[in-house]
Tab-separated table of N, CA and C in Angstrom:
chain	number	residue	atom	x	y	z
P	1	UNK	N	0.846	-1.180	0.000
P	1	UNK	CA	0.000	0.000	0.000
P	1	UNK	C	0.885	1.235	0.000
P	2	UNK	N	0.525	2.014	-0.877
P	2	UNK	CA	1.602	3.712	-0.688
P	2	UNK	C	1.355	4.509	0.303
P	3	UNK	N	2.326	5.433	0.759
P	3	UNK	CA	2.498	5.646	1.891
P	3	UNK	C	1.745	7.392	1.555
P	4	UNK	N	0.804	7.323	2.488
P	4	UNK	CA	-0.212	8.609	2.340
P	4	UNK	C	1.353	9.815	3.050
P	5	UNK	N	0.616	10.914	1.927
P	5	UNK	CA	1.933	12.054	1.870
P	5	UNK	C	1.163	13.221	3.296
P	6	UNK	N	-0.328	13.070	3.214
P	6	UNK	CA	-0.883	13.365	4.506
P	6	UNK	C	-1.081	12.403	5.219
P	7	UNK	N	-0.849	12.786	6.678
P	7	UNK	CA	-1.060	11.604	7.518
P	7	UNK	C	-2.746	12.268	8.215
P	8	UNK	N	-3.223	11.517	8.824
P	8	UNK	CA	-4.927	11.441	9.648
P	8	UNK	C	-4.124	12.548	10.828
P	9	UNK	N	-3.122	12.199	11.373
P	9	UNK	CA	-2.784	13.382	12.804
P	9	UNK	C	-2.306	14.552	12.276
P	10	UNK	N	-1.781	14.659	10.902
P	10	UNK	CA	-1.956	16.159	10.674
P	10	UNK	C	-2.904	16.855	10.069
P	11	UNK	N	-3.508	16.183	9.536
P	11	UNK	CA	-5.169	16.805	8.945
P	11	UNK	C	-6.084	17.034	10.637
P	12	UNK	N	-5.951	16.691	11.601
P	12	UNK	CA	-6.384	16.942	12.955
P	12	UNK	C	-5.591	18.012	13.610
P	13	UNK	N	-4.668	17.911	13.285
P	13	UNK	CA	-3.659	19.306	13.961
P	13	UNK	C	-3.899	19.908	13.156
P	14	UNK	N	-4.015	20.239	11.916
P	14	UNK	CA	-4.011	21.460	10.957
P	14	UNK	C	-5.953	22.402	11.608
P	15	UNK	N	-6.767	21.045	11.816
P	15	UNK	CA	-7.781	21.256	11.940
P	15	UNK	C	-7.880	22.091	13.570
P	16	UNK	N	-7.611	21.496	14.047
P	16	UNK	CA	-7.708	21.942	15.659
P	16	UNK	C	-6.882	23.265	15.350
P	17	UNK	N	-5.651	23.821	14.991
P	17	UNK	CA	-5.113	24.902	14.902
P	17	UNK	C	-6.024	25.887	14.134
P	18	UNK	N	-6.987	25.675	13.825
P	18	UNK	CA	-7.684	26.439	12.752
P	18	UNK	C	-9.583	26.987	13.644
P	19	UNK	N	-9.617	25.733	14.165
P	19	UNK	CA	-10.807	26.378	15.177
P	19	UNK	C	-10.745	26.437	16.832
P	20	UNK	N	-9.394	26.407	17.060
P	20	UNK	CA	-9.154	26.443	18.375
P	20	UNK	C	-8.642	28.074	18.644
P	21	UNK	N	-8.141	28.404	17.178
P	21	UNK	CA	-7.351	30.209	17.826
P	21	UNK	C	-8.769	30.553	17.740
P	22	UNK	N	-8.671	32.096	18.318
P	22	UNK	CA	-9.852	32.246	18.156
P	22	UNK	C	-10.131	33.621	16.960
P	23	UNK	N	-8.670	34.142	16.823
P	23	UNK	CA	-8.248	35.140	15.691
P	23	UNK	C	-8.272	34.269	14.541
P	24	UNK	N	-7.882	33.193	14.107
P	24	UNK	CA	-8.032	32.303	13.052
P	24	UNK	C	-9.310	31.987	13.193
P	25	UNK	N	-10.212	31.593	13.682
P	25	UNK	CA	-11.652	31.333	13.971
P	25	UNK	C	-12.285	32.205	13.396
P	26	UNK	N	-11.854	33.621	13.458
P	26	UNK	CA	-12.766	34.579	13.200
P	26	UNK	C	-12.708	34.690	11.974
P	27	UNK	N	-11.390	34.825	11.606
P	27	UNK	CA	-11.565	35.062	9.986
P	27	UNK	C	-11.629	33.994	9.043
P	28	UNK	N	-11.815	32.740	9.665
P	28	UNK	CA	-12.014	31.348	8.805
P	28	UNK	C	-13.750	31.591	8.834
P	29	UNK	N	-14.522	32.614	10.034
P	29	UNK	CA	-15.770	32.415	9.709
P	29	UNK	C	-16.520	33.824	8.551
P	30	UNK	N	-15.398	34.482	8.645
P	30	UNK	CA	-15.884	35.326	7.454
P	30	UNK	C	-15.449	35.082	6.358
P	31	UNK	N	-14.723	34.223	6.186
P	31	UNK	CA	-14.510	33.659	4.718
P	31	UNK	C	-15.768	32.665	4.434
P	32	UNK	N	-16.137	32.024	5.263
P	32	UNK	CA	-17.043	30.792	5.261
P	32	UNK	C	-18.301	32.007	4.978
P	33	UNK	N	-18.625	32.834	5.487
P	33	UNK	CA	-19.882	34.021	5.143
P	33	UNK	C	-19.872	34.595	3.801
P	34	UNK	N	-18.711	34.660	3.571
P	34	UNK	CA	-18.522	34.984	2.081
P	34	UNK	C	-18.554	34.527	0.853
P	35	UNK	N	-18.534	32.923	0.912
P	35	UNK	CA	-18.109	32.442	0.014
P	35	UNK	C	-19.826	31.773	0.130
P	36	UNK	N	-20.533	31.543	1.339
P	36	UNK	CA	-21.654	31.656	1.112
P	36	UNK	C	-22.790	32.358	0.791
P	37	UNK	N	-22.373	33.358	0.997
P	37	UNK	CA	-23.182	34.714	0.042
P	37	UNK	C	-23.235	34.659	-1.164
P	38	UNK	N	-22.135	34.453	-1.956
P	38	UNK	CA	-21.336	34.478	-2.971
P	38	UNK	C	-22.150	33.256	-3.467
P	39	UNK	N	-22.157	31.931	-2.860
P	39	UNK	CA	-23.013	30.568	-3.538
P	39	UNK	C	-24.493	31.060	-3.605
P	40	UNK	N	-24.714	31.141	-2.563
P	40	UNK	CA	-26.465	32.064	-2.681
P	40	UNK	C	-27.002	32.818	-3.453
P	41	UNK	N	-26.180	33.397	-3.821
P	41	UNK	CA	-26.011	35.080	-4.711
P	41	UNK	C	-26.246	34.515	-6.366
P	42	UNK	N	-25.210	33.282	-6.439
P	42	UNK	CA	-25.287	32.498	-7.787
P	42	UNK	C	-26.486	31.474	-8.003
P	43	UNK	N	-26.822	30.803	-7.191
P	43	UNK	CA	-28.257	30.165	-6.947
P	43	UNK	C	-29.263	30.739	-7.328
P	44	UNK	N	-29.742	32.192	-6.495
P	44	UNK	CA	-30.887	33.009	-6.681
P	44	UNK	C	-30.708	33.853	-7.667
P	45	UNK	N	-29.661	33.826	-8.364
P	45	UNK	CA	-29.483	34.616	-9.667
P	45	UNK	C	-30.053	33.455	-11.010
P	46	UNK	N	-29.378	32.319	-10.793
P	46	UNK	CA	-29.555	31.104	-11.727
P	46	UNK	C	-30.961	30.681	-11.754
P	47	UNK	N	-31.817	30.663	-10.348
P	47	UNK	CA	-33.278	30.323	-10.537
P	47	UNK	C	-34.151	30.910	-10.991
P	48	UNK	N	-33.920	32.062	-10.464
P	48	UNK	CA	-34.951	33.387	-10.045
P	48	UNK	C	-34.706	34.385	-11.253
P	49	UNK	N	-33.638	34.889	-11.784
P	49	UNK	CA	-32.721	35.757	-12.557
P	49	UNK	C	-33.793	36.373	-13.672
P	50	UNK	N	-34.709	35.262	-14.530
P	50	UNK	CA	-35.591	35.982	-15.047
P	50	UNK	C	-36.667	36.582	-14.388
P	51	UNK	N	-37.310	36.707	-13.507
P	51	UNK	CA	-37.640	37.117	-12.658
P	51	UNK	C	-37.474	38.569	-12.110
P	52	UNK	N	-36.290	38.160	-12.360
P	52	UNK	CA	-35.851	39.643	-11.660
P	52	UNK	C	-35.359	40.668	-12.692
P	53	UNK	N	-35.387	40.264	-14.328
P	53	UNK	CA	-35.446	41.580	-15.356
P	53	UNK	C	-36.376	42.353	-15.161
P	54	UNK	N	-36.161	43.724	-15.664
P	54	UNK	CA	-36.929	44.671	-15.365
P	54	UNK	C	-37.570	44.733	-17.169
């Protein structure tokens, strides 16, 4: 079997370092707000879009 180039304990440390600060927390959750706006934004444009010509 090949030898995984990530291991399972650093995908857990990378993870825990990422929602344990709480300055990294913050701005991992405004990226996460953004990029969901941003999906939403493309959704309700793609469904709705005729709809919304004037």
């Amino acid at each position: 079997m090949a030898k995984s180039s990530i291991s399972l304990e650093k995908v857990k440390e990378f993870w825990n370092s990422q929602t344990q600060n709480e300055e990294k927390w913050a701005m991992n959750m405004k990226l996460l707000r953004a990029a969901g706006l941003f999906a939403g934004s493309i959704f309700l444009m793609r469904n709705f879009g005729d709809l919304m010509a004037v």
